[in-house]
């Protein structure tokens, strides 16, 4: 099984990245840092006769990198009680891909995948991060991805995640599960 990590944070070596690294420690993974790419917002053209116009950005390149993987890890800081804007922009574009003749098997390909969410926030994330987890569940249900689990970590300032023993333990459990299923 191959693993692709979609990093939605913008701070290098931030708490979310550190917690994610704990979950994939000693595992071969492909890391995709969305902050390093240009992803334009979707222009809703679902109901246009001609469909969606092509968008000249890096989205298709990222999509081509995640499609071969069996497991996707969505790694995001909790911003305003939800996923980061970079991950949201990426997922919003799935609406376009569902109608893209260049990806005729997109939904079927995505439905063969398993996913995890790893998120860190500083304001009671174990409670306030749950609506975001529910949002991911709805997204995964719609596209057919099997939602395997999540960890919500606590941290605000750089390095604070290492004080969150519960978050680190859950990330460790995910790591054991991933290792066992290799």
mmCIF file with all atom_site columns, C-alpha atoms in Angstrom:
data_model
loop_
_atom_site.group_PDB
_atom_site.id
_atom_site.type_symbol
_atom_site.label_atom_id
_atom_site.label_alt_id
_atom_site.label_comp_id
_atom_site.label_asym_id
_atom_site.label_entity_id
_atom_site.label_seq_id
_atom_site.pdbx_PDB_ins_code
_atom_site.Cartn_x
_atom_site.Cartn_y
_atom_site.Cartn_z
_atom_site.occupancy
_atom_site.B_iso_or_equiv
_atom_site.pdbx_formal_charge
_atom_site.auth_seq_id
_atom_site.auth_comp_id
_atom_site.auth_asym_id
_atom_site.auth_atom_id
_atom_site.pdbx_PDB_model_num
ATOM 1   C CA . UNK A 1 1   ? 0.000   0.000  0.000   1.00 0.00 ? 1   UNK A CA 1
ATOM 2   C CA . UNK A 1 2   ? 1.281   3.438  -0.863  1.00 0.00 ? 2   UNK A CA 1
ATOM 3   C CA . UNK A 1 3   ? 0.630   6.568  1.168   1.00 0.00 ? 3   UNK A CA 1
ATOM 4   C CA . UNK A 1 4   ? 0.259   10.134 -0.032  1.00 0.00 ? 4   UNK A CA 1
ATOM 5   C CA . UNK A 1 5   ? 0.169   13.014 2.440   1.00 0.00 ? 5   UNK A CA 1
ATOM 6   C CA . UNK A 1 6   ? -1.622  16.212 1.478   1.00 0.00 ? 6   UNK A CA 1
ATOM 7   C CA . UNK A 1 7   ? -0.234  18.940 3.722   1.00 0.00 ? 7   UNK A CA 1
ATOM 8   C CA . UNK A 1 8   ? -2.531  21.937 4.046   1.00 0.00 ? 8   UNK A CA 1
ATOM 9   C CA . UNK A 1 9   ? -0.455  23.997 6.462   1.00 0.00 ? 9   UNK A CA 1
ATOM 10  C CA . UNK A 1 10  ? 1.532   27.059 5.540   1.00 0.00 ? 10  UNK A CA 1
ATOM 11  C CA . UNK A 1 11  ? 4.033   27.118 8.419   1.00 0.00 ? 11  UNK A CA 1
ATOM 12  C CA . UNK A 1 12  ? 7.147   25.038 7.718   1.00 0.00 ? 12  UNK A CA 1
ATOM 13  C CA . UNK A 1 13  ? 7.666   22.369 10.380  1.00 0.00 ? 13  UNK A CA 1
ATOM 14  C CA . UNK A 1 14  ? 4.444   23.371 12.129  1.00 0.00 ? 14  UNK A CA 1
ATOM 15  C CA . UNK A 1 15  ? 2.550   21.401 14.743  1.00 0.00 ? 15  UNK A CA 1
ATOM 16  C CA . UNK A 1 16  ? 0.318   19.677 12.195  1.00 0.00 ? 16  UNK A CA 1
ATOM 17  C CA . UNK A 1 17  ? 3.281   18.549 10.141  1.00 0.00 ? 17  UNK A CA 1
ATOM 18  C CA . UNK A 1 18  ? 5.042   17.280 13.282  1.00 0.00 ? 18  UNK A CA 1
ATOM 19  C CA . UNK A 1 19  ? 1.999   15.250 14.348  1.00 0.00 ? 19  UNK A CA 1
ATOM 20  C CA . UNK A 1 20  ? 1.638   13.859 10.840  1.00 0.00 ? 20  UNK A CA 1
ATOM 21  C CA . UNK A 1 21  ? 5.295   12.890 10.790  1.00 0.00 ? 21  UNK A CA 1
ATOM 22  C CA . UNK A 1 22  ? 4.684   10.929 14.007  1.00 0.00 ? 22  UNK A CA 1
ATOM 23  C CA . UNK A 1 23  ? 1.878   9.021  12.300  1.00 0.00 ? 23  UNK A CA 1
ATOM 24  C CA . UNK A 1 24  ? 4.023   8.048  9.302   1.00 0.00 ? 24  UNK A CA 1
ATOM 25  C CA . UNK A 1 25  ? 7.344   7.571  11.065  1.00 0.00 ? 25  UNK A CA 1
ATOM 26  C CA . UNK A 1 26  ? 9.481   4.925  9.324   1.00 0.00 ? 26  UNK A CA 1
ATOM 27  C CA . UNK A 1 27  ? 6.975   4.548  6.479   1.00 0.00 ? 27  UNK A CA 1
ATOM 28  C CA . UNK A 1 28  ? 7.589   5.378  2.819   1.00 0.00 ? 28  UNK A CA 1
ATOM 29  C CA . UNK A 1 29  ? 5.274   8.245  1.885   1.00 0.00 ? 29  UNK A CA 1
ATOM 30  C CA . UNK A 1 30  ? 4.889   10.865 -0.797  1.00 0.00 ? 30  UNK A CA 1
ATOM 31  C CA . UNK A 1 31  ? 4.586   14.334 0.699   1.00 0.00 ? 31  UNK A CA 1
ATOM 32  C CA . UNK A 1 32  ? 2.620   16.992 -1.145  1.00 0.00 ? 32  UNK A CA 1
ATOM 33  C CA . UNK A 1 33  ? 2.797   20.478 0.361   1.00 0.00 ? 33  UNK A CA 1
ATOM 34  C CA . UNK A 1 34  ? -0.113  22.419 -1.116  1.00 0.00 ? 34  UNK A CA 1
ATOM 35  C CA . UNK A 1 35  ? 1.521   25.725 -0.116  1.00 0.00 ? 35  UNK A CA 1
ATOM 36  C CA . UNK A 1 36  ? 4.145   25.051 -2.807  1.00 0.00 ? 36  UNK A CA 1
ATOM 37  C CA . UNK A 1 37  ? 1.534   25.001 -5.586  1.00 0.00 ? 37  UNK A CA 1
ATOM 38  C CA . UNK A 1 38  ? -0.857  27.427 -7.176  1.00 0.00 ? 38  UNK A CA 1
ATOM 39  C CA . UNK A 1 39  ? -4.451  26.225 -6.952  1.00 0.00 ? 39  UNK A CA 1
ATOM 40  C CA . UNK A 1 40  ? -7.079  28.599 -8.246  1.00 0.00 ? 40  UNK A CA 1
ATOM 41  C CA . UNK A 1 41  ? -10.583 28.610 -6.759  1.00 0.00 ? 41  UNK A CA 1
ATOM 42  C CA . UNK A 1 42  ? -13.258 26.719 -8.611  1.00 0.00 ? 42  UNK A CA 1
ATOM 43  C CA . UNK A 1 43  ? -15.546 28.698 -10.869 1.00 0.00 ? 43  UNK A CA 1
ATOM 44  C CA . UNK A 1 44  ? -18.856 26.872 -10.649 1.00 0.00 ? 44  UNK A CA 1
ATOM 45  C CA . UNK A 1 45  ? -19.731 25.871 -14.191 1.00 0.00 ? 45  UNK A CA 1
ATOM 46  C CA . UNK A 1 46  ? -21.456 22.580 -13.376 1.00 0.00 ? 46  UNK A CA 1
ATOM 47  C CA . UNK A 1 47  ? -24.603 23.629 -15.187 1.00 0.00 ? 47  UNK A CA 1
ATOM 48  C CA . UNK A 1 48  ? -23.029 25.249 -18.254 1.00 0.00 ? 48  UNK A CA 1
ATOM 49  C CA . UNK A 1 49  ? -23.649 23.481 -21.563 1.00 0.00 ? 49  UNK A CA 1
ATOM 50  C CA . UNK A 1 50  ? -19.904 23.440 -22.315 1.00 0.00 ? 50  UNK A CA 1
ATOM 51  C CA . UNK A 1 51  ? -18.979 22.396 -18.787 1.00 0.00 ? 51  UNK A CA 1
ATOM 52  C CA . UNK A 1 52  ? -15.935 23.706 -16.995 1.00 0.00 ? 52  UNK A CA 1
ATOM 53  C CA . UNK A 1 53  ? -13.279 25.830 -18.615 1.00 0.00 ? 53  UNK A CA 1
ATOM 54  C CA . UNK A 1 54  ? -9.731  24.591 -18.223 1.00 0.00 ? 54  UNK A CA 1
ATOM 55  C CA . UNK A 1 55  ? -7.819  26.317 -15.448 1.00 0.00 ? 55  UNK A CA 1
ATOM 56  C CA . UNK A 1 56  ? -4.118  26.932 -15.819 1.00 0.00 ? 56  UNK A CA 1
ATOM 57  C CA . UNK A 1 57  ? -2.679  26.084 -12.393 1.00 0.00 ? 57  UNK A CA 1
ATOM 58  C CA . UNK A 1 58  ? -1.027  23.201 -10.553 1.00 0.00 ? 58  UNK A CA 1
ATOM 59  C CA . UNK A 1 59  ? -4.184  21.326 -9.538  1.00 0.00 ? 59  UNK A CA 1
ATOM 60  C CA . UNK A 1 60  ? -3.957  18.543 -12.157 1.00 0.00 ? 60  UNK A CA 1
ATOM 61  C CA . UNK A 1 61  ? -0.303  17.957 -11.241 1.00 0.00 ? 61  UNK A CA 1
ATOM 62  C CA . UNK A 1 62  ? -1.282  17.429 -7.596  1.00 0.00 ? 62  UNK A CA 1
ATOM 63  C CA . UNK A 1 63  ? -4.187  15.202 -8.588  1.00 0.00 ? 63  UNK A CA 1
ATOM 64  C CA . UNK A 1 64  ? -1.880  13.079 -10.741 1.00 0.00 ? 64  UNK A CA 1
ATOM 65  C CA . UNK A 1 65  ? 0.397   12.649 -7.725  1.00 0.00 ? 65  UNK A CA 1
ATOM 66  C CA . UNK A 1 66  ? -2.345  11.500 -5.312  1.00 0.00 ? 66  UNK A CA 1
ATOM 67  C CA . UNK A 1 67  ? -4.318  9.203  -7.614  1.00 0.00 ? 67  UNK A CA 1
ATOM 68  C CA . UNK A 1 68  ? -1.794  6.329  -7.553  1.00 0.00 ? 68  UNK A CA 1
ATOM 69  C CA . UNK A 1 69  ? -1.849  6.097  -3.734  1.00 0.00 ? 69  UNK A CA 1
ATOM 70  C CA . UNK A 1 70  ? -3.966  3.643  -1.762  1.00 0.00 ? 70  UNK A CA 1
ATOM 71  C CA . UNK A 1 71  ? -4.029  5.769  1.400   1.00 0.00 ? 71  UNK A CA 1
ATOM 72  C CA . UNK A 1 72  ? -4.365  9.541  1.618   1.00 0.00 ? 72  UNK A CA 1
ATOM 73  C CA . UNK A 1 73  ? -3.603  11.531 4.735   1.00 0.00 ? 73  UNK A CA 1
ATOM 74  C CA . UNK A 1 74  ? -5.152  14.988 4.887   1.00 0.00 ? 74  UNK A CA 1
ATOM 75  C CA . UNK A 1 75  ? -2.954  17.022 7.222   1.00 0.00 ? 75  UNK A CA 1
ATOM 76  C CA . UNK A 1 76  ? -4.385  20.407 8.168   1.00 0.00 ? 76  UNK A CA 1
ATOM 77  C CA . UNK A 1 77  ? -4.183  22.999 10.860  1.00 0.00 ? 77  UNK A CA 1
ATOM 78  C CA . UNK A 1 78  ? -7.581  23.914 12.246  1.00 0.00 ? 78  UNK A CA 1
ATOM 79  C CA . UNK A 1 79  ? -8.280  27.442 11.001  1.00 0.00 ? 79  UNK A CA 1
ATOM 80  C CA . UNK A 1 80  ? -11.497 29.076 12.099  1.00 0.00 ? 80  UNK A CA 1
ATOM 81  C CA . UNK A 1 81  ? -12.915 25.705 13.162  1.00 0.00 ? 81  UNK A CA 1
ATOM 82  C CA . UNK A 1 82  ? -12.318 24.069 9.794   1.00 0.00 ? 82  UNK A CA 1
ATOM 83  C CA . UNK A 1 83  ? -9.670  22.812 7.391   1.00 0.00 ? 83  UNK A CA 1
ATOM 84  C CA . UNK A 1 84  ? -7.116  25.198 5.944   1.00 0.00 ? 84  UNK A CA 1
ATOM 85  C CA . UNK A 1 85  ? -8.014  27.179 2.847   1.00 0.00 ? 85  UNK A CA 1
ATOM 86  C CA . UNK A 1 86  ? -5.376  25.360 0.806   1.00 0.00 ? 86  UNK A CA 1
ATOM 87  C CA . UNK A 1 87  ? -6.994  21.978 1.410   1.00 0.00 ? 87  UNK A CA 1
ATOM 88  C CA . UNK A 1 88  ? -10.460 23.429 0.873   1.00 0.00 ? 88  UNK A CA 1
ATOM 89  C CA . UNK A 1 89  ? -9.417  24.900 -2.506  1.00 0.00 ? 89  UNK A CA 1
ATOM 90  C CA . UNK A 1 90  ? -8.021  21.524 -3.526  1.00 0.00 ? 90  UNK A CA 1
ATOM 91  C CA . UNK A 1 91  ? -11.131 19.595 -2.509  1.00 0.00 ? 91  UNK A CA 1
ATOM 92  C CA . UNK A 1 92  ? -13.483 22.168 -4.064  1.00 0.00 ? 92  UNK A CA 1
ATOM 93  C CA . UNK A 1 93  ? -11.884 21.460 -7.412  1.00 0.00 ? 93  UNK A CA 1
ATOM 94  C CA . UNK A 1 94  ? -13.009 17.831 -7.186  1.00 0.00 ? 94  UNK A CA 1
ATOM 95  C CA . UNK A 1 95  ? -16.390 19.104 -8.434  1.00 0.00 ? 95  UNK A CA 1
ATOM 96  C CA . UNK A 1 96  ? -14.684 20.071 -11.654 1.00 0.00 ? 96  UNK A CA 1
ATOM 97  C CA . UNK A 1 97  ? -12.747 16.815 -11.878 1.00 0.00 ? 97  UNK A CA 1
ATOM 98  C CA . UNK A 1 98  ? -15.948 14.792 -11.572 1.00 0.00 ? 98  UNK A CA 1
ATOM 99  C CA . UNK A 1 99  ? -16.934 16.252 -14.972 1.00 0.00 ? 99  UNK A CA 1
ATOM 100 C CA . UNK A 1 100 ? -13.447 16.383 -16.506 1.00 0.00 ? 100 UNK A CA 1
ATOM 101 C CA . UNK A 1 101 ? -13.060 14.118 -19.587 1.00 0.00 ? 101 UNK A CA 1
ATOM 102 C CA . UNK A 1 102 ? -9.342  13.837 -18.754 1.00 0.00 ? 102 UNK A CA 1
ATOM 103 C CA . UNK A 1 103 ? -10.310 12.042 -15.496 1.00 0.00 ? 103 UNK A CA 1
ATOM 104 C CA . UNK A 1 104 ? -13.299 9.896  -16.513 1.00 0.00 ? 104 UNK A CA 1
ATOM 105 C CA . UNK A 1 105 ? -12.670 7.393  -13.715 1.00 0.00 ? 105 UNK A CA 1
ATOM 106 C CA . UNK A 1 106 ? -11.976 9.928  -10.948 1.00 0.00 ? 106 UNK A CA 1
ATOM 107 C CA . UNK A 1 107 ? -14.754 8.982  -8.544  1.00 0.00 ? 107 UNK A CA 1
ATOM 108 C CA . UNK A 1 108 ? -14.134 5.269  -8.990  1.00 0.00 ? 108 UNK A CA 1
ATOM 109 C CA . UNK A 1 109 ? -10.388 5.735  -8.468  1.00 0.00 ? 109 UNK A CA 1
ATOM 110 C CA . UNK A 1 110 ? -10.973 7.794  -5.331  1.00 0.00 ? 110 UNK A CA 1
ATOM 111 C CA . UNK A 1 111 ? -13.490 5.302  -3.959  1.00 0.00 ? 111 UNK A CA 1
ATOM 112 C CA . UNK A 1 112 ? -10.765 2.657  -3.804  1.00 0.00 ? 112 UNK A CA 1
ATOM 113 C CA . UNK A 1 113 ? -8.797  4.743  -1.304  1.00 0.00 ? 113 UNK A CA 1
ATOM 114 C CA . UNK A 1 114 ? -8.602  4.924  2.452   1.00 0.00 ? 114 UNK A CA 1
ATOM 115 C CA . UNK A 1 115 ? -8.119  8.242  4.238   1.00 0.00 ? 115 UNK A CA 1
ATOM 116 C CA . UNK A 1 116 ? -7.006  9.683  7.540   1.00 0.00 ? 116 UNK A CA 1
ATOM 117 C CA . UNK A 1 117 ? -7.249  13.244 8.807   1.00 0.00 ? 117 UNK A CA 1
ATOM 118 C CA . UNK A 1 118 ? -4.609  14.724 11.059  1.00 0.00 ? 118 UNK A CA 1
ATOM 119 C CA . UNK A 1 119 ? -5.359  18.176 12.409  1.00 0.00 ? 119 UNK A CA 1
ATOM 120 C CA . UNK A 1 120 ? -3.985  20.459 15.103  1.00 0.00 ? 120 UNK A CA 1
ATOM 121 C CA . UNK A 1 121 ? -5.594  23.488 16.685  1.00 0.00 ? 121 UNK A CA 1
ATOM 122 C CA . UNK A 1 122 ? -5.016  25.656 19.710  1.00 0.00 ? 122 UNK A CA 1
ATOM 123 C CA . UNK A 1 123 ? -8.553  26.306 20.948  1.00 0.00 ? 123 UNK A CA 1
ATOM 124 C CA . UNK A 1 124 ? -10.008 23.078 22.371  1.00 0.00 ? 124 UNK A CA 1
ATOM 125 C CA . UNK A 1 125 ? -9.604  21.075 19.129  1.00 0.00 ? 125 UNK A CA 1
ATOM 126 C CA . UNK A 1 126 ? -10.979 17.866 20.642  1.00 0.00 ? 126 UNK A CA 1
ATOM 127 C CA . UNK A 1 127 ? -14.366 19.575 20.716  1.00 0.00 ? 127 UNK A CA 1
ATOM 128 C CA . UNK A 1 128 ? -14.143 22.424 18.222  1.00 0.00 ? 128 UNK A CA 1
ATOM 129 C CA . UNK A 1 129 ? -12.407 20.290 15.583  1.00 0.00 ? 129 UNK A CA 1
ATOM 130 C CA . UNK A 1 130 ? -15.233 17.750 15.448  1.00 0.00 ? 130 UNK A CA 1
ATOM 131 C CA . UNK A 1 131 ? -17.373 19.693 12.931  1.00 0.00 ? 131 UNK A CA 1
ATOM 132 C CA . UNK A 1 132 ? -14.365 19.687 10.600  1.00 0.00 ? 132 UNK A CA 1
ATOM 133 C CA . UNK A 1 133 ? -13.996 15.917 11.032  1.00 0.00 ? 133 UNK A CA 1
ATOM 134 C CA . UNK A 1 134 ? -17.693 15.567 10.222  1.00 0.00 ? 134 UNK A CA 1
ATOM 135 C CA . UNK A 1 135 ? -17.147 17.712 7.115   1.00 0.00 ? 135 UNK A CA 1
ATOM 136 C CA . UNK A 1 136 ? -14.363 15.367 5.981   1.00 0.00 ? 136 UNK A CA 1
ATOM 137 C CA . UNK A 1 137 ? -16.667 12.390 6.646   1.00 0.00 ? 137 UNK A CA 1
ATOM 138 C CA . UNK A 1 138 ? -19.314 13.887 4.338   1.00 0.00 ? 138 UNK A CA 1
ATOM 139 C CA . UNK A 1 139 ? -16.702 14.596 1.659   1.00 0.00 ? 139 UNK A CA 1
ATOM 140 C CA . UNK A 1 140 ? -15.332 11.060 1.870   1.00 0.00 ? 140 UNK A CA 1
ATOM 141 C CA . UNK A 1 141 ? -18.824 9.547  1.862   1.00 0.00 ? 141 UNK A CA 1
ATOM 142 C CA . UNK A 1 142 ? -19.764 11.503 -1.258  1.00 0.00 ? 142 UNK A CA 1
ATOM 143 C CA . UNK A 1 143 ? -16.640 10.543 -3.184  1.00 0.00 ? 143 UNK A CA 1
ATOM 144 C CA . UNK A 1 144 ? -16.568 6.986  -1.803  1.00 0.00 ? 144 UNK A CA 1
ATOM 145 C CA . UNK A 1 145 ? -13.327 7.130  0.205   1.00 0.00 ? 145 UNK A CA 1
ATOM 146 C CA . UNK A 1 146 ? -13.158 4.911  3.290   1.00 0.00 ? 146 UNK A CA 1
ATOM 147 C CA . UNK A 1 147 ? -12.545 7.146  6.336   1.00 0.00 ? 147 UNK A CA 1
ATOM 148 C CA . UNK A 1 148 ? -10.186 5.111  8.497   1.00 0.00 ? 148 UNK A CA 1
ATOM 149 C CA . UNK A 1 149 ? -9.536  7.510  11.356  1.00 0.00 ? 149 UNK A CA 1
ATOM 150 C CA . UNK A 1 150 ? -8.337  10.848 12.586  1.00 0.00 ? 150 UNK A CA 1
ATOM 151 C CA . UNK A 1 151 ? -6.335  12.551 15.273  1.00 0.00 ? 151 UNK A CA 1
ATOM 152 C CA . UNK A 1 152 ? -7.009  15.999 16.655  1.00 0.00 ? 152 UNK A CA 1
ATOM 153 C CA . UNK A 1 153 ? -3.946  17.448 18.329  1.00 0.00 ? 153 UNK A CA 1
ATOM 154 C CA . UNK A 1 154 ? -3.555  20.446 20.589  1.00 0.00 ? 154 UNK A CA 1
ATOM 155 C CA . UNK A 1 155 ? -0.929  23.066 19.803  1.00 0.00 ? 155 UNK A CA 1
ATOM 156 C CA . UNK A 1 156 ? -0.670  26.697 18.871  1.00 0.00 ? 156 UNK A CA 1
ATOM 157 C CA . UNK A 1 157 ? 2.893   27.981 19.137  1.00 0.00 ? 157 UNK A CA 1
ATOM 158 C CA . UNK A 1 158 ? 5.598   26.020 17.320  1.00 0.00 ? 158 UNK A CA 1
ATOM 159 C CA . UNK A 1 159 ? 6.460   22.805 19.125  1.00 0.00 ? 159 UNK A CA 1
ATOM 160 C CA . UNK A 1 160 ? 3.438   22.769 21.435  1.00 0.00 ? 160 UNK A CA 1
ATOM 161 C CA . UNK A 1 161 ? 2.171   19.549 19.853  1.00 0.00 ? 161 UNK A CA 1
ATOM 162 C CA . UNK A 1 162 ? 4.922   17.665 21.676  1.00 0.00 ? 162 UNK A CA 1
ATOM 163 C CA . UNK A 1 163 ? 3.141   18.433 24.971  1.00 0.00 ? 163 UNK A CA 1
ATOM 164 C CA . UNK A 1 164 ? -0.065  16.731 23.738  1.00 0.00 ? 164 UNK A CA 1
ATOM 165 C CA . UNK A 1 165 ? 0.436   13.182 24.962  1.00 0.00 ? 165 UNK A CA 1
ATOM 166 C CA . UNK A 1 166 ? -3.022  12.040 23.817  1.00 0.00 ? 166 UNK A CA 1
ATOM 167 C CA . UNK A 1 167 ? -2.578  13.405 20.293  1.00 0.00 ? 167 UNK A CA 1
ATOM 168 C CA . UNK A 1 168 ? 0.865   11.832 20.022  1.00 0.00 ? 168 UNK A CA 1
ATOM 169 C CA . UNK A 1 169 ? -0.520  8.495  21.259  1.00 0.00 ? 169 UNK A CA 1
ATOM 170 C CA . UNK A 1 170 ? -3.336  8.497  18.680  1.00 0.00 ? 170 UNK A CA 1
ATOM 171 C CA . UNK A 1 171 ? -0.833  9.362  15.935  1.00 0.00 ? 171 UNK A CA 1
ATOM 172 C CA . UNK A 1 172 ? 1.261   6.445  17.164  1.00 0.00 ? 172 UNK A CA 1
ATOM 173 C CA . UNK A 1 173 ? -1.743  4.132  16.868  1.00 0.00 ? 173 UNK A CA 1
ATOM 174 C CA . UNK A 1 174 ? -2.326  5.293  13.291  1.00 0.00 ? 174 UNK A CA 1
ATOM 175 C CA . UNK A 1 175 ? 1.346   4.602  12.574  1.00 0.00 ? 175 UNK A CA 1
ATOM 176 C CA . UNK A 1 176 ? 1.020   1.049  13.948  1.00 0.00 ? 176 UNK A CA 1
ATOM 177 C CA . UNK A 1 177 ? -2.086  0.457  11.823  1.00 0.00 ? 177 UNK A CA 1
ATOM 178 C CA . UNK A 1 178 ? -0.379  1.761  8.692   1.00 0.00 ? 178 UNK A CA 1
ATOM 179 C CA . UNK A 1 179 ? 2.699   -0.378 9.344   1.00 0.00 ? 179 UNK A CA 1
ATOM 180 C CA . UNK A 1 180 ? 0.585   -3.492 9.923   1.00 0.00 ? 180 UNK A CA 1
ATOM 181 C CA . UNK A 1 181 ? -1.274  -2.975 6.622   1.00 0.00 ? 181 UNK A CA 1
ATOM 182 C CA . UNK A 1 182 ? 1.813   -2.526 4.443   1.00 0.00 ? 182 UNK A CA 1
#
